[in-house]
Structures are given as structure tokens and as C-alpha cells.
Short mmCIF file of C-alpha atoms in Angstrom, two decimals:
data_model
loop_
_atom_site.label_atom_id
_atom_site.label_comp_id
_atom_site.label_asym_id
_atom_site.label_seq_id
_atom_site.Cartn_x
_atom_site.Cartn_y
_atom_site.Cartn_z
CA UNK A 1 11.51 -221.37 22.30
CA UNK A 2 9.34 -222.49 25.12
CA UNK A 3 6.10 -220.73 24.43
CA UNK A 4 4.76 -217.54 23.00
CA UNK A 5 4.64 -214.29 24.87
CA UNK A 6 1.19 -212.77 25.21
CA UNK A 7 1.00 -209.04 25.64
CA UNK A 8 -1.66 -206.37 25.96
CA UNK A 9 -1.36 -204.06 23.09
CA UNK A 10 -2.87 -200.60 23.82
CA UNK A 11 -3.29 -200.10 20.20
CA UNK A 12 -5.79 -202.95 19.82
CA UNK A 13 -7.07 -202.98 23.43
CA UNK A 14 -6.54 -206.83 23.79
CA UNK A 15 -4.01 -209.32 24.70
CA UNK A 16 -2.49 -210.79 21.65
CA UNK A 17 0.51 -213.13 20.73
CA UNK A 18 3.86 -211.24 20.37
CA UNK A 19 4.96 -211.76 16.68
CA UNK A 20 8.35 -209.99 16.07
CA UNK A 21 9.14 -208.16 12.90
CA UNK A 22 12.47 -209.95 12.82
CA UNK A 23 13.08 -212.65 15.24
CA UNK A 24 16.84 -212.10 15.15
CA UNK A 25 16.48 -208.62 16.57
CA UNK A 26 13.65 -207.23 18.83
CA UNK A 27 13.60 -203.43 18.89
CA UNK A 28 12.09 -201.76 22.01
CA UNK A 29 11.84 -198.03 22.55
CA UNK A 30 10.88 -197.00 26.04
CA UNK A 31 10.24 -193.33 27.41
CA UNK A 32 12.83 -192.51 30.05
CA UNK A 33 12.75 -189.69 32.64
CA UNK A 34 12.99 -186.01 32.29
CA UNK A 35 16.06 -185.15 34.18
CA UNK A 36 15.24 -182.06 36.25
CA UNK A 37 14.45 -183.78 39.75
CA UNK A 38 15.54 -186.78 41.69
CA UNK A 39 14.34 -190.37 40.57
CA UNK A 40 11.24 -191.50 42.32
CA UNK A 41 9.03 -194.58 42.56
CA UNK A 42 7.37 -193.98 39.40
CA UNK A 43 10.66 -193.92 37.43
CA UNK A 44 11.51 -197.21 39.19
CA UNK A 45 8.25 -198.94 38.13
CA UNK A 46 8.78 -197.71 34.51
CA UNK A 47 12.41 -199.03 34.49
CA UNK A 48 11.41 -202.41 36.10
CA UNK A 49 8.71 -203.07 33.74
CA UNK A 50 11.06 -202.51 30.80
CA UNK A 51 13.60 -204.79 32.66
CA UNK A 52 10.99 -207.52 33.08
CA UNK A 53 10.00 -207.35 29.44
CA UNK A 54 13.68 -207.48 28.24
CA UNK A 55 14.41 -210.39 30.50
CA UNK A 56 11.45 -212.29 29.41
CA UNK A 57 12.19 -211.74 25.72
CA UNK A 58 15.86 -212.74 26.42
CA UNK A 59 14.62 -215.94 28.33
CA UNK A 60 12.70 -216.82 25.13
CA UNK A 61 15.75 -216.59 23.18
CA UNK A 62 15.49 -213.21 21.32
CA UNK A 63 18.38 -210.85 20.85
CA UNK A 64 16.94 -207.58 22.11
CA UNK A 65 17.86 -204.03 21.42
CA UNK A 66 16.25 -201.47 23.93
CA UNK A 67 16.41 -197.86 23.60
CA UNK A 68 15.49 -195.57 26.58
CA UNK A 69 15.67 -191.89 26.02
CA UNK A 70 16.68 -189.12 28.42
CA UNK A 71 14.53 -185.93 28.03
CA UNK A 72 16.81 -183.05 28.74
CA UNK A 73 15.03 -180.26 26.80
CA UNK A 74 11.68 -179.32 25.49
CA UNK A 75 9.38 -180.66 28.22
CA UNK A 76 7.28 -177.77 29.16
CA UNK A 77 5.64 -177.33 32.58
CA UNK A 78 2.21 -177.42 30.73
CA UNK A 79 1.47 -180.00 28.13
CA UNK A 80 -0.16 -177.33 26.04
CA UNK A 81 3.28 -175.88 25.34
CA UNK A 82 2.95 -173.10 27.76
CA UNK A 83 5.23 -172.21 30.74
CA UNK A 84 8.95 -173.01 31.21
CA UNK A 85 11.10 -175.83 30.16
CA UNK A 86 11.24 -178.21 33.20
CA UNK A 87 14.99 -178.49 32.95
CA UNK A 88 15.47 -174.79 32.26
CA UNK A 89 13.32 -173.89 35.15
CA UNK A 90 15.27 -176.12 37.60
CA UNK A 91 18.52 -174.56 36.27
CA UNK A 92 17.22 -171.07 36.95
CA UNK A 93 16.13 -171.86 40.36
CA UNK A 94 19.35 -173.44 41.23
CA UNK A 95 21.32 -170.78 39.27
CA UNK A 96 23.42 -173.36 37.37
CA UNK A 97 23.81 -174.37 33.80
CA UNK A 98 20.97 -176.59 32.62
CA UNK A 99 23.40 -179.44 31.67
CA UNK A 100 24.61 -179.44 35.22
CA UNK A 101 21.15 -180.32 36.30
CA UNK A 102 20.75 -182.78 33.57
CA UNK A 103 24.08 -184.54 34.38
CA UNK A 104 23.39 -184.75 38.15
CA UNK A 105 19.84 -186.25 37.90
CA UNK A 106 20.91 -188.56 34.99
CA UNK A 107 24.00 -189.98 37.17
CA UNK A 108 21.59 -190.27 40.14
CA UNK A 109 19.01 -191.95 38.09
CA UNK A 110 21.52 -194.47 36.72
CA UNK A 111 22.94 -195.19 40.32
CA UNK A 112 19.42 -195.96 41.69
CA UNK A 113 18.53 -198.23 38.79
CA UNK A 114 21.88 -199.95 39.47
CA UNK A 115 20.86 -200.48 43.09
CA UNK A 116 17.63 -202.02 41.75
CA UNK A 117 19.50 -204.47 39.58
CA UNK A 118 17.91 -203.32 36.27
CA UNK A 119 19.73 -204.09 33.04
CA UNK A 120 21.04 -200.89 31.26
CA UNK A 121 19.56 -200.31 27.80
CA UNK A 122 21.69 -200.96 24.70
CA UNK A 123 21.34 -197.35 23.70
CA UNK A 124 20.35 -194.29 25.90
CA UNK A 125 20.17 -191.30 23.61
CA UNK A 126 19.52 -187.64 24.88
CA UNK A 127 17.27 -185.05 23.08
CA UNK A 128 20.01 -182.54 23.16
CA UNK A 129 22.29 -184.79 21.31
CA UNK A 130 19.96 -185.15 18.44
CA UNK A 131 18.90 -181.81 17.59
CA UNK A 132 19.98 -182.07 13.90
CA UNK A 133 17.47 -185.18 13.49
CA UNK A 134 14.78 -183.30 15.13
CA UNK A 135 15.22 -180.17 12.87
CA UNK A 136 15.18 -182.70 9.85
CA UNK A 137 11.83 -184.17 11.11
CA UNK A 138 10.29 -180.79 11.48
CA UNK A 139 11.33 -179.99 7.97
CA UNK A 140 9.84 -183.26 6.72
CA UNK A 141 6.56 -182.50 8.26
CA UNK A 142 6.35 -178.90 6.92
CA UNK A 143 7.09 -180.34 3.58
CA UNK A 144 4.14 -182.92 3.73
CA UNK A 145 1.81 -180.26 4.92
CA UNK A 146 1.08 -181.43 8.36
CA UNK A 147 3.06 -178.61 10.05
CA UNK A 148 2.99 -174.75 9.84
CA UNK A 149 5.45 -172.06 11.09
CA UNK A 150 4.49 -168.93 13.03
CA UNK A 151 6.85 -166.30 14.22
CA UNK A 152 9.71 -168.70 14.55
CA UNK A 153 7.75 -171.55 16.10
CA UNK A 154 6.54 -174.59 14.30
CA UNK A 155 3.34 -176.55 15.21
CA UNK A 156 1.70 -179.78 14.26
CA UNK A 157 -1.65 -179.53 12.45
CA UNK A 158 -3.84 -181.86 14.37
CA UNK A 159 -6.88 -181.25 12.23
CA UNK A 160 -5.02 -181.57 8.80
CA UNK A 161 -3.72 -185.00 10.07
CA UNK A 162 -7.12 -186.28 11.39
CA UNK A 163 -8.73 -185.45 7.88
CA UNK A 164 -6.40 -188.01 6.37
CA UNK A 165 -5.59 -190.29 9.36
CA UNK A 166 -6.98 -191.26 12.62
CA UNK A 167 -5.71 -188.97 15.48
CA UNK A 168 -6.53 -190.55 18.87
CA UNK A 169 -6.61 -194.12 18.02
CA UNK A 170 -3.93 -195.19 20.61
CA UNK A 171 -5.88 -193.29 23.48
CA UNK A 172 -9.15 -194.03 22.07
CA UNK A 173 -10.27 -190.46 21.81
CA UNK A 174 -11.96 -188.60 18.93
CA UNK A 175 -11.08 -185.07 17.82
CA UNK A 176 -14.51 -183.60 18.46
CA UNK A 177 -14.37 -184.91 22.32
CA UNK A 178 -10.93 -183.46 22.57
CA UNK A 179 -12.04 -180.10 21.03
CA UNK A 180 -14.80 -179.84 23.69
CA UNK A 181 -12.45 -180.18 26.57
CA UNK A 182 -9.97 -177.36 25.40
CA UNK A 183 -9.62 -173.77 26.40
CA UNK A 184 -10.36 -171.16 23.74
CA UNK A 185 -7.28 -169.66 22.21
CA UNK A 186 -6.45 -166.23 23.29
CA UNK A 187 -5.18 -163.47 20.89
CA UNK A 188 -1.61 -164.08 22.25
CA UNK A 189 -1.54 -167.80 21.14
CA UNK A 190 -0.20 -168.70 17.74
CA UNK A 191 -1.83 -172.09 17.18
CA UNK A 192 -4.66 -172.71 14.69
CA UNK A 193 -6.17 -174.94 17.12
CA UNK A 194 -5.69 -175.78 20.85
CA UNK A 195 -4.94 -179.35 19.89
CA UNK A 196 -1.92 -178.40 17.90
CA UNK A 197 1.32 -179.16 19.64
CA UNK A 198 4.73 -177.64 19.31
CA UNK A 199 7.35 -179.11 17.19
CA UNK A 200 9.88 -176.32 17.63
CA UNK A 201 9.59 -173.34 19.91
CA UNK A 202 10.98 -169.91 19.39
CA UNK A 203 13.41 -169.11 22.33
CA UNK A 204 12.66 -166.18 24.50
CA UNK A 205 15.50 -163.79 25.16
CA UNK A 206 15.86 -165.45 28.67
CA UNK A 207 15.79 -168.94 27.50
CA UNK A 208 19.23 -170.62 28.02
CA UNK A 209 18.79 -173.73 26.02
CA UNK A 210 18.55 -172.73 22.24
CA UNK A 211 19.83 -173.86 19.00
CA UNK A 212 19.90 -172.38 15.44
CA UNK A 213 17.38 -173.57 13.06
CA UNK A 214 15.73 -172.48 9.79
CA UNK A 215 13.12 -170.65 11.72
CA UNK A 216 15.47 -168.93 14.09
CA UNK A 217 17.02 -169.85 17.39
CA UNK A 218 14.73 -172.11 19.39
CA UNK A 219 14.44 -175.65 20.93
CA UNK A 220 12.49 -178.81 20.13
CA UNK A 221 9.09 -179.60 21.55
CA UNK A 222 8.90 -182.54 23.92
CA UNK A 223 7.04 -185.01 21.44
CA UNK A 224 9.44 -184.56 18.77
CA UNK A 225 12.53 -186.26 20.34
CA UNK A 226 11.05 -189.88 20.68
CA UNK A 227 9.98 -189.95 16.95
CA UNK A 228 13.34 -188.72 15.87
CA UNK A 229 15.44 -191.07 17.89
CA UNK A 230 13.36 -194.23 17.60
CA UNK A 231 13.53 -193.73 13.90
CA UNK A 232 17.18 -193.27 13.89
CA UNK A 233 18.09 -196.33 16.05
CA UNK A 234 15.24 -198.73 15.24
CA UNK A 235 13.73 -197.68 12.03
CA UNK A 236 9.94 -197.55 11.53
CA UNK A 237 7.99 -199.51 12.47
CA UNK A 238 9.68 -201.32 15.35
CA UNK A 239 8.32 -203.97 17.66
CA UNK A 240 7.51 -202.39 20.94
CA UNK A 241 7.07 -198.88 22.31
CA UNK A 242 6.27 -198.36 26.12
CA UNK A 243 6.13 -196.19 28.96
CA UNK A 244 3.79 -194.90 31.54
CA UNK A 245 0.00 -194.74 31.06
CA UNK A 246 0.11 -190.95 31.56
CA UNK A 247 2.21 -190.80 28.39
CA UNK A 248 -0.44 -192.65 26.24
CA UNK A 249 -1.96 -189.10 25.78
CA UNK A 250 -0.77 -186.70 24.44
CA UNK A 251 2.71 -187.89 24.12
CA UNK A 252 2.49 -191.24 22.52
CA UNK A 253 -0.49 -190.11 20.54
CA UNK A 254 1.60 -187.27 19.05
CA UNK A 255 4.54 -189.65 18.35
CA UNK A 256 2.21 -191.80 16.16
CA UNK A 257 1.00 -188.69 14.22
CA UNK A 258 4.42 -187.42 13.69
CA UNK A 259 5.60 -190.76 12.27
CA UNK A 260 2.61 -191.33 10.08
CA UNK A 261 2.74 -187.67 8.77
CA UNK A 262 6.37 -187.61 8.18
CA UNK A 263 7.23 -191.22 7.00
CA UNK A 264 3.82 -192.77 6.06
CA UNK A 265 4.76 -195.49 8.61
CA UNK A 266 3.53 -196.65 11.91
CA UNK A 267 5.70 -196.06 14.97
CA UNK A 268 5.41 -199.69 16.61
CA UNK A 269 3.43 -202.87 16.27
CA UNK A 270 2.89 -203.05 20.02
CA UNK A 271 2.38 -200.40 22.69
CA UNK A 272 2.80 -201.23 26.34
CA UNK A 273 1.69 -199.04 29.19
CA UNK A 274 2.30 -199.44 32.88
CA UNK A 275 -0.04 -197.93 35.41
CA UNK A 276 0.78 -195.41 38.04
CA UNK A 277 2.19 -195.39 41.47
CA UNK A 278 0.27 -193.99 44.34
CA UNK A 279 1.56 -193.27 48.02
CA UNK A 280 -0.85 -194.33 50.76
CA UNK A 281 -3.78 -194.25 48.32
CA UNK A 282 -3.14 -190.68 46.86
CA UNK A 283 -1.54 -189.71 43.66
CA UNK A 284 2.06 -188.81 44.15
CA UNK A 285 2.61 -185.02 43.68
CA UNK A 286 5.90 -182.95 43.93
CA UNK A 287 3.83 -179.72 44.40
CA UNK A 288 2.06 -181.14 47.47
CA UNK A 289 5.37 -182.81 48.67
CA UNK A 290 3.44 -186.11 48.42
CA UNK A 291 6.16 -188.35 46.91
CA UNK A 292 9.03 -190.47 47.98
CA UNK A 293 12.27 -190.70 45.95
CA UNK A 294 14.21 -193.88 45.55
CA UNK A 295 17.16 -192.52 47.49
CA UNK A 296 14.64 -191.92 50.43
CA UNK A 297 13.39 -195.60 50.21
CA UNK A 298 16.95 -196.95 50.30
CA UNK A 299 18.06 -194.59 53.33
CA UNK A 300 14.66 -194.45 55.19
CA UNK A 301 14.92 -190.62 55.40
CA UNK A 302 11.43 -189.83 54.96
CA UNK A 303 8.73 -189.00 57.52
CA UNK A 304 6.48 -191.81 56.10
CA UNK A 305 9.15 -194.45 56.45
CA UNK A 306 10.05 -196.29 59.51
CA UNK A 307 13.35 -197.75 58.27
CA UNK A 308 15.69 -198.12 55.24
CA UNK A 309 14.67 -200.70 52.72
CA UNK A 310 16.83 -202.93 50.67
CA UNK A 311 16.60 -201.96 46.94
CA UNK A 312 15.78 -205.56 46.15
CA UNK A 313 12.69 -205.42 48.44
CA UNK A 314 11.60 -202.21 46.71
CA UNK A 315 12.10 -204.05 43.35
CA UNK A 316 10.02 -207.01 44.70
CA UNK A 317 7.16 -204.54 45.75
CA UNK A 318 7.07 -203.05 42.39
CA UNK A 319 6.67 -206.46 40.78
CA UNK A 320 3.91 -207.57 43.29
CA UNK A 321 1.20 -205.74 41.12
CA UNK A 322 0.56 -206.49 37.60
CA UNK A 323 2.21 -203.68 35.42
CA UNK A 324 -1.30 -202.60 34.06
CA UNK A 325 -2.62 -202.26 37.52
CA UNK A 326 -2.23 -199.39 40.07
CA UNK A 327 0.43 -199.84 42.65
CA UNK A 328 0.16 -198.34 46.13
CA UNK A 329 3.31 -197.70 48.21
CA UNK A 330 3.29 -197.60 51.95
CA UNK A 331 5.60 -198.29 54.77
CA UNK A 332 3.73 -201.45 55.63
CA UNK A 333 3.80 -202.68 51.99
CA UNK A 334 7.66 -202.17 52.07
CA UNK A 335 7.92 -204.05 55.27
CA UNK A 336 6.09 -206.92 53.89
CA UNK A 337 8.06 -206.85 50.64
CA UNK A 338 11.22 -206.88 52.83
CA UNK A 339 10.03 -210.05 54.61
CA UNK A 340 9.13 -211.61 51.25
CA UNK A 341 12.40 -210.79 49.74
CA UNK A 342 14.28 -212.39 52.60
CA UNK A 343 12.28 -215.68 52.20
CA UNK A 344 12.94 -215.95 48.43
CA UNK A 345 16.69 -215.27 48.97
CA UNK A 346 16.63 -217.93 51.88
CA UNK A 347 15.25 -220.22 49.31
CA UNK A 348 18.11 -219.71 46.89
CA UNK A 349 20.56 -220.12 49.82
CA UNK A 350 18.99 -223.44 50.82
CA UNK A 351 19.16 -224.75 47.18
CA UNK A 352 22.87 -224.02 46.93
CA UNK A 353 23.48 -226.07 49.98
CA UNK A 354 21.32 -229.06 49.33
CA UNK A 355 22.53 -232.19 46.96
CA UNK A 356 20.14 -234.77 45.80
CA UNK A 357 21.48 -238.31 46.67
CA UNK A 358 20.99 -239.42 43.06
CA UNK A 359 18.85 -242.45 44.03
CA UNK A 360 15.49 -243.20 42.62
CA UNK A 361 12.62 -243.26 44.97
CA UNK A 362 10.71 -246.68 45.12
CA UNK A 363 7.44 -244.66 45.10
CA UNK A 364 6.73 -241.16 43.87
CA UNK A 365 5.99 -238.68 46.54
CA UNK A 366 2.48 -237.00 46.29
CA UNK A 367 4.08 -233.54 46.20
CA UNK A 368 6.15 -234.29 42.94
CA UNK A 369 3.12 -233.59 40.79
CA UNK A 370 2.47 -230.39 42.57
CA UNK A 371 6.06 -229.08 42.20
CA UNK A 372 5.99 -229.82 38.49
CA UNK A 373 2.78 -228.11 38.26
CA UNK A 374 3.96 -224.98 40.02
CA UNK A 375 7.16 -225.04 37.84
CA UNK A 376 5.01 -224.96 34.67
CA UNK A 377 2.83 -222.37 36.06
CA UNK A 378 5.78 -219.97 36.62
CA UNK A 379 6.36 -219.97 32.80
CA UNK A 380 2.74 -219.72 31.99
CA UNK A 381 2.06 -216.73 34.11
CA UNK A 382 5.20 -215.03 33.07
CA UNK A 383 4.16 -215.38 29.41
CA UNK A 384 0.60 -214.27 30.17
CA UNK A 385 1.20 -210.50 29.76
CA UNK A 386 4.12 -210.50 32.25
CA UNK A 387 1.87 -211.60 35.24
CA UNK A 388 4.47 -211.01 37.92
CA UNK A 389 2.20 -211.30 40.87
CA UNK A 390 1.04 -214.93 39.95
CA UNK A 391 4.64 -215.84 39.21
CA UNK A 392 5.76 -214.57 42.60
CA UNK A 393 2.98 -216.38 44.32
CA UNK A 394 4.00 -219.68 42.49
CA UNK A 395 7.61 -219.06 43.68
CA UNK A 396 6.53 -218.58 47.25
CA UNK A 397 4.68 -221.95 46.92
CA UNK A 398 7.90 -223.71 45.68
CA UNK A 399 9.97 -222.02 48.33
CA UNK A 400 7.72 -223.64 50.99
CA UNK A 401 8.76 -227.20 49.49
CA UNK A 402 12.42 -225.96 49.60
CA UNK A 403 12.06 -225.01 53.22
CA UNK A 404 10.58 -228.34 54.10
CA UNK A 405 13.49 -230.23 52.42
CA UNK A 406 15.85 -227.85 54.11
CA UNK A 407 14.45 -228.38 57.59
CA UNK A 408 14.30 -232.33 56.89
CA UNK A 409 10.57 -232.53 56.92
CA UNK A 410 10.53 -233.69 53.25
CA UNK A 411 13.35 -236.17 52.44
CA UNK A 412 15.25 -235.02 49.36
CA UNK A 413 15.48 -238.88 48.56
CA UNK A 414 11.66 -238.95 48.22
CA UNK A 415 11.80 -236.62 45.12
CA UNK A 416 12.95 -237.96 41.73
CA UNK A 417 16.31 -236.45 40.37
CA UNK A 418 14.51 -234.90 37.43
CA UNK A 419 11.96 -233.24 39.75
CA UNK A 420 14.74 -231.87 41.82
CA UNK A 421 16.49 -230.52 38.85
CA UNK A 422 13.41 -228.97 37.55
CA UNK A 423 12.53 -227.39 40.98
CA UNK A 424 16.13 -225.93 41.31
CA UNK A 425 16.30 -224.67 37.65
CA UNK A 426 12.80 -223.07 37.82
CA UNK A 427 13.23 -221.42 41.22
CA UNK A 428 16.68 -220.10 40.40
CA UNK A 429 15.90 -218.86 36.93
CA UNK A 430 12.74 -217.08 37.83
CA UNK A 431 13.93 -215.42 41.01
CA UNK A 432 17.42 -214.35 39.65
CA UNK A 433 17.04 -214.10 35.93
CA UNK A 434 13.43 -213.08 35.38
CA UNK A 435 12.59 -211.05 38.67
CA UNK A 436 16.05 -209.80 38.96
CA UNK A 437 16.25 -210.45 42.66
CA UNK A 438 19.82 -210.83 43.91
CA UNK A 439 21.16 -211.39 47.33
CA UNK A 440 21.94 -207.74 48.42
CA UNK A 441 21.94 -207.46 52.23
CA UNK A 442 23.61 -204.45 53.80
CA UNK A 443 25.94 -205.73 56.59
CA UNK A 444 27.15 -203.35 59.39
CA UNK A 445 30.75 -204.29 59.11
CA UNK A 446 31.85 -202.40 62.25
CA UNK A 447 29.26 -204.19 64.46
CA UNK A 448 30.49 -207.61 63.13
CA UNK A 449 34.09 -206.85 63.89
CA UNK A 450 33.31 -205.43 67.32
CA UNK A 451 31.32 -208.67 68.07
CA UNK A 452 34.55 -210.77 67.10
CA UNK A 453 36.61 -208.31 69.17
CA UNK A 454 34.32 -208.98 72.11
CA UNK A 455 34.64 -212.78 71.66
CA UNK A 456 38.48 -212.34 71.32
CA UNK A 457 38.51 -210.38 74.67
CA UNK A 458 36.43 -213.07 76.40
CA UNK A 459 38.59 -215.89 75.07
CA UNK A 460 41.65 -214.21 76.30
CA UNK A 461 40.08 -213.87 79.91
CA UNK A 462 39.33 -217.58 79.78
CA UNK A 463 42.72 -218.19 78.58
CA UNK A 464 41.27 -220.01 75.58
CA UNK A 465 44.29 -219.33 73.29
CA UNK A 466 43.13 -221.58 70.52
CA UNK A 467 39.99 -219.48 70.13
CA UNK A 468 42.08 -216.23 70.38
CA UNK A 469 44.44 -217.54 67.66
CA UNK A 470 41.50 -218.64 65.56
CA UNK A 471 39.65 -215.15 65.74
CA UNK A 472 42.92 -213.22 65.02
CA UNK A 473 43.64 -215.51 61.99
CA UNK A 474 40.07 -215.26 60.70
CA UNK A 475 40.30 -211.31 60.82
CA UNK A 476 43.79 -211.30 59.24
CA UNK A 477 42.34 -213.12 56.21
CA UNK A 478 40.13 -210.06 55.76
CA UNK A 479 43.15 -207.75 56.19
CA UNK A 480 42.30 -206.65 59.68
CA UNK A 481 44.89 -206.66 62.32
CA UNK A 482 43.94 -206.62 66.06
CA UNK A 483 45.87 -204.17 68.46
CA UNK A 484 46.07 -205.36 72.01
CA UNK A 485 46.09 -202.31 74.10
CA UNK A 486 45.98 -201.81 77.91
CA UNK A 487 42.44 -199.99 77.84
CA UNK A 488 40.85 -202.02 74.92
CA UNK A 489 41.33 -204.05 71.87
CA UNK A 490 41.41 -201.99 68.66
CA UNK A 491 41.75 -202.89 64.89
CA UNK A 492 43.10 -201.37 61.88
CA UNK A 493 43.35 -202.42 58.09
CA UNK A 494 46.59 -204.07 56.88
CA UNK A 495 48.03 -204.43 53.36
#
């Protein structure tokens, strides 16, 4: 393997060498979306951070099993277990079955990620497909004494857990500070403490999504699904757990507590959290209509956008900030990313058309050492906690040399064959395989065809019949037949 990957572990709050539990198989569990609304830029950043991590581990030679869940039940509007289930609320407002909402937004999420070129996870379980496992986990927590049942609902006893273990070690919070920031319980609330969280909720009469359980009909709490499904598919502990910084508390903290309480095991050895996406300096918010969906980015149909943006340009923009840093989205930033993407892809196109003569230069060009240094830095920066901004900067510097060679300002014969191979391999590998950038330009076929028809018509007027035949034959190869009519030349598809 080339080098060790260094990662910032939220659990230890420092950058450490990644040491897999089993080098033959790396287990990653990543928190996916709650499927009640269209995929937005925050969803995209999460998916691309996971994608970059997986691609990097594969580059190092590891066999990776990534599990990304789909939350389709149990995520309440308020993290204190109050309000409606988010999926159920969306279904009620649209007057459709909740699974129709889930399926629609799950398919859209997959379509958007496909446009962004992310690798699909090996396993993508849904919470509703693992009700049995979640009920079994609740029963285990009741058996170990870290949960209690009240009127058909079951809650995790945070104080009981904290007496024997450390609740808050991931987020760095202590229970006294957490208690000081909570609202006092009202007589209607069933919890022993405001910090206790729902493992299983009794379904109200109007609640659509419900399942039978030992405690009556109800549905699982949001935090339960990830512990149940990660244990089912990866075992405990596994290598890496990740997701957005907003999930660190309470969601991931609750996962750690559930696993320790039920199985006496840690959840994962490494915890990775990516920072948030803002829009023009402000937090994105659906309630304030201050957000942009991925579909709107790709079509340009948003008042804050001046044009449609290539999905690969959106991907590049999301990689231009370190995953642990905030990322601000704006029309100006997207325009700059579009230009940067075009430059990187033009570098790939130039490389594919250049051939080294195979001769050995009599004297090494001074730029050889810099090219080799830049190639080495690409790997160093990638393995230094996935530092994609520095990696991209190195690639832009390499692209300048490629452009000089392509323009004839730097003779290819002045570089050694080994340096040329290193440049070609490094640039291609890191642009395509690590950053995941592919040539994906939308071409307006109608406009191109019309341009050829105009050239065809002009050639007929000039009586340049060789050109006329050439254009007609070129179009025929693309299954396009020209129809000469009195008023104009038209075209149609042919079999």
C-alpha cells in the first residue's frame, strides 16, 4: 500500500493513522437521508464525503463494504421525540401513503447521486425493513436495565447509562451541562428525564405507520435504526461511522449509548463528521425557503441561480472545501467551479491526445522535479485527512504543465518518459478515480444538427457537392437522414 491514511477521529479529537480491524474488509456505516423531501446540497456533500473516503480506501487496496441507511420512519419533527414523524407529516400533507413519499424521494435521491457520479453503497437498508431487529434491540435494552416502558412507549434511561458509562464522550458534553439546557418536563410527558430518548413510540390513533410489538402498536425511534442495522450488517465494533456534524449530537451519541448498553461493545473505532453547507453565508432552511435542491442546481431553475450547472461542477465545488470546514454555496462559486471543472477535463482530453516520443532528453528540464513533487503531494494531501482542496490545487498546477505541453510551449521530448508516465497516471487517477470527475457535458444536439444543416444548405448553393455528400454521410452514421424540401431542409431519425 502506498501510505497510511490519516483521519480526524471525532471520538479522540485528533488526526490519527487509520488502522483497520481487518485489512481484508473495511466496514463503513454512513447516515443517509430522511426521505420526506427533495435531495439538497447538504445530502450531496454527505454522499460525496463518503464517496471520497471509499475511493481513497480502494486506492489504498482495501476491500470496502459501505452501508448507507435510508430513514423512512421514526424521525420526529423535534429531536426531543415530540411532533409528527417527518415522513408521516409529508404523506398527510400530500394525502398519499407514506411509502409513496419514501419511494419518490428515494428514487430522486438515487438519480441525483448518479448525476454526481457517486459510487453506490454495497448495502442500503431502510428502517422499515428492519422493524424486527429494532424490536429485538429494545428488548435487549430493557433486559439490561437501560430502558423503561411507559404506556406503550419505551425510552432509553440516559442517567442510568451515565452512571456506568460516559454519555457524551463523542460530542464532548457532560450530563450536568446537558440537563441545565433542557426544558422541565410537563405532566403530560412520560420520560423520567428530558435527556431520555424514545426507543419505541406508541402510535396515536391517526398515526399511519405502525407495527405490532410487545408494548402495543407503535413505531421505532430515529436513533434505534442505525444501531440495529449497523450491528446486523457489520457487527460491532466496525471500522468507520460517519455523517453530518449535526448528527454528532444527539443521534450518534445515542447510537454509542445503545450499542454499549445492549451489547457491551463500542459502535465504531473511527467517527467522521463533515461540516454544514450554507447558502450565501446563511444556514439553509426549508422553513425560510432558503435552500437549493440538487435538481434546481442542475436545471438552474432557482431565483438565486443564473444558469444550469453541470453536476460534475457541483461535485467539484463540494470538494473544494475540506470536509471538516463549512462550505458556502453561491451562484458565483458555482460559476467558478464550472470553469475549474472545464479546465481539469480539458487536461484529461489533452493527455489522451499526446504521445511521448520515447527519446531520453540530453539534459533534464528544470520543471521535471516540480512535476514529480506535485505528483507526490497529490497523494500526501489526499491521505492527510482527505484534504481535497490541496489535492485540487496540485492538480490545477499539473494541468498548467499539461497545457504548456499541449500548446507546444514545453516540448514533450524535454521530459523523461518516466516523468511523463508519472504525470499522466497521477493526473488521470486523481481527477477521475479519486475526485470522481468525469467528462459530462450536456450537448444541445438540435443546435448541432441545425448547424450542419446550415452548412449543408450553403454547400448546395456553392455547388460544393463533395461537401454536401460528406455532411449527409456524417449524419447518416448517426442515424440522421436529411430531407430536401422546397421550403427548407429537414431531418429525421432512421433505423
